[in-house]
Amino acid sequence: MHSPSGMELAGLAGLLAAVPAVAFLGQSGRRHTGAARRAHLLLAAGGATATGAALAGCASALLSMQEMHSQSLATLVAIGMGIGTMTLLAGTVALPGAARGPAAAVRHVLDGLVIAAAIFFVGWVLIAHPTHLLGGATPNECPAVLIPAILAVLALGLTGVLGLHAHRPRRHTVRVGAGVSVMAIAATGISGGICRQRDGLVLSAVLLLSAGLILVAWAVRAADRPVRISGDVLERGGAYAVVPMLGILAALGYHLSAGGTMDAYGYFGLSVEGLALVARQYLALDDVRRYTVRLRQSEAHFRDLAHTDPLTGLANRRGLQVALRERPDRAALIGVDMDGFKTVNDLRGHDVGDAVLAEVGARLQRNLLDGDVAARLGGDEFAVLMRGDADEAVLAAHRLLAVLGEPYEVDGGQIFLSASVGVASTGELLHDADLALRYAKQRGKNRVERYDTGYDELLRRRGTLTGELRHAIERDQLRLVFQPVVALPSTRLVGGEALLRWTHPELGAVRPDEFIPVAEESGLIDRIGAWVLENACRQLAAWLADGHDIWLSVNVSPKELHNADYAGRVADVLAEYGVPAQRLVLEVTEHAVATDMDELVRRLAELRETGVRIALDDFGAGYSSLTQLRTLPVDILKIDHALVAEPESRTGTAAPLVDVVVRLGHRLGLEVLAEGIGTPAQRDVVEEAGCRLGQGSLFGWGVPAEHFESRLKSSRSHVSRALPAPRTSPPKDATARSQMVRLGPGIRQLRALLPTDPEFVAPGDDQNVGSVDSGREMGQG
């Protein structure tokens, strides 16, 4: 045992300076969780092992006899510090941001091994014969130095790789790797110094070891912040692999040209380099394969998204077009559009609407056969591409019509919808099915229509009508005709209905049932309706100024009626032309009742507040119920011509439907007008039912204003306005009749009286229904 020198004591003191750094790493590991905790604890364990091995080696050399500085002690120190260095390298690779995962960490280690093998081989060439760069200082008798030396070059290579591929900010990870590299070099120096009995080398290496560990602790503390994930999936940039290979080739060429020979160390370096490159290439190819698979999967996923409707899971329009391009020879397309779906969105909200659409898609999907494709084209429009001919497609369309017409259970309630269906089996399926679908909607909805070549001509004509109708007012192509309304049974002219006509210089006379739907669909109905109302009021004002006792009715589109300012517009027109409001009757088709009932009642009530009368047109051919009749603020029921003509298709002369409607209207306090009277027999039926107003071809078609005025003059010249005297003894064969009954002073009520009632008046002349100044005379009591 010998006395320690000052240099040896300084070395021990330097090692003790590394202890706080190890303690800091341990505390940092306990503070963190997950990957950061594991990495910091590995660094702390590696630093403690390396420091402990160095301290033990130095202490053993200091306390033992001088001759005990041997290869065995150096080997033990090299092994201990090598374990510590390997643990430090593992902690470095495990740091958050050093690699994306275990596979990336393995790639980084292999890349570092490629660089390390090249450095090792070049170093072997420099210290081997014939270069023999270190001369007598070559540690040939200290093979234990190889362990820390190999780990040192591996640490250097790994640090270089992390500098290229670690996540940002990279500088903290690179600093940790640099600190580990310094410690590995120090381990090589300590082992070599102990083996060669060089205290100066040991002291320098000990101080270097402490500096490296302090650098690691400082870098870990600075790196304790989030990293920004970045980097190339394939980690492009192969200079770190190419440059080492070039270095090996250059060193090998120089060594062989100088007469050097290969020994075990040289073969070891080349073998490690080759194996590392092969393993790295294998992993790179595996990365490329897996990346290609993910790319294909992503492409397939986005392709599915591009061709799939996200709400229903059916194909979208693009997906249907792809299926149409690949369709078999026998294929048909069924186009489906849900009727009235917009009302569901407006009244129940879009969430409920989406649920209904999803259920529509599910029902279509459940009724598909193998090879069929169902698609949602947008909104509430769907399509089904199926195998089969036109007849099979029509049968399938009727089946789908029934399935889609079943109630939809949503939010604890039921929603009822119908569908319009178009079928096409030849030509441009999508175009032809869409035309058939539009034709099905125009013909009343809730039906199946098969494509016909004539639909193209209808579509072209509809487009022409839309374009020409926009300029019909400016070009003075529109005109009004007036159809008489007569009192029964005298047929005295008491009112009229303003009817719109359109005569085009090239298209000729266009029927109203053709251009009115075009006006509604194109949004022109408001402008045209305003023109009709203004011209009708102007003409009515002129007739009233001439002393004619007349009222006039004007048809109102449901779209006009639902405008918030329509009642105000009507009042403004009446005021402009000085027309008494009770002289104007606005006719609302019964089909409008099928829309939002509450909204309709509000709009009609607003109109009645202006003083105008409301007529419910086409009654008996639509959707009205008894409850709705009691709710709707209307004044006149216009019996649909189909009910008036109904008795002619049966045996006998009774007209039960007309009689029921007349009695119902009178019971509700409404005036009843029978339209479409075309034969004397129909007139007899209407009069027998007690209807006081009639309209139809029997009394005259719609005529220009001047012809209508001539008839007004003729009617005024010979028709008396006197009421018939009541009969005290009605004939026994007289039928029940609806008439006004006086209940008291100023109180009247409409009742159906039998011939035996004292106040019964047998039908002779008509009551005074020409003037609507009195509510009593219009059946309003």
PDB file of C-alpha atoms in Angstrom, residues 2 17 42 58 115 161 225 232 242 270 277 392 395 413 457 464 536 560 575 635 640 667 702 712 747:
ATOM      1  CA  HIS A   2       1.377   3.448  -0.872  1.00  0.00           C
ATOM      2  CA  ALA A  17     -18.579  16.031  -8.048  1.00  0.00           C
ATOM      3  CA  LEU A  42     -32.210   4.903 -17.032  1.00  0.00           C
ATOM      4  CA  CYS A  58      -9.697   4.524  -8.671  1.00  0.00           C
ATOM      5  CA  ILE A 115     -21.226   5.079 -38.035  1.00  0.00           C
ATOM      6  CA  VAL A 161     -28.158  10.228 -35.904  1.00  0.00           C
ATOM      7  CA  ARG A 225     -40.583  20.706 -22.034  1.00  0.00           C
ATOM      8  CA  ASP A 232     -39.997  12.133 -42.409  1.00  0.00           C
ATOM      9  CA  VAL A 242     -22.910   6.477 -47.311  1.00  0.00           C
ATOM     10  CA  LEU A 270     -16.046  -4.870 -41.305  1.00  0.00           C
ATOM     11  CA  LEU A 277     -26.146  -2.136 -42.980  1.00  0.00           C
ATOM     12  CA  GLU A 392     -88.723  -5.693 -63.228  1.00  0.00           C
ATOM     13  CA  LEU A 395     -92.202  -3.774 -59.930  1.00  0.00           C
ATOM     14  CA  GLY A 413     -93.693  10.263 -32.770  1.00  0.00           C
ATOM     15  CA  GLU A 457     -89.769  17.364 -75.296  1.00  0.00           C
ATOM     16  CA  THR A 464     -88.802  27.495 -72.989  1.00  0.00           C
ATOM     17  CA  ALA A 536    -108.697  42.475 -61.658  1.00  0.00           C
ATOM     18  CA  GLU A 560     -98.314  33.902 -52.616  1.00  0.00           C
ATOM     19  CA  ALA A 575    -107.239  51.269 -51.540  1.00  0.00           C
ATOM     20  CA  ASP A 635    -116.668  32.313 -46.501  1.00  0.00           C
ATOM     21  CA  ASP A 640    -115.314  20.670 -57.296  1.00  0.00           C
ATOM     22  CA  ARG A 667    -124.796  24.311 -41.549  1.00  0.00           C
ATOM     23  CA  GLY A 702    -114.307  32.958 -69.612  1.00  0.00           C
ATOM     24  CA  LEU A 712    -123.727  42.715 -67.038  1.00  0.00           C
ATOM     25  CA  ILE A 747    -130.356  37.693 -35.348  1.00  0.00           C
TER      26      ILE A 747
END
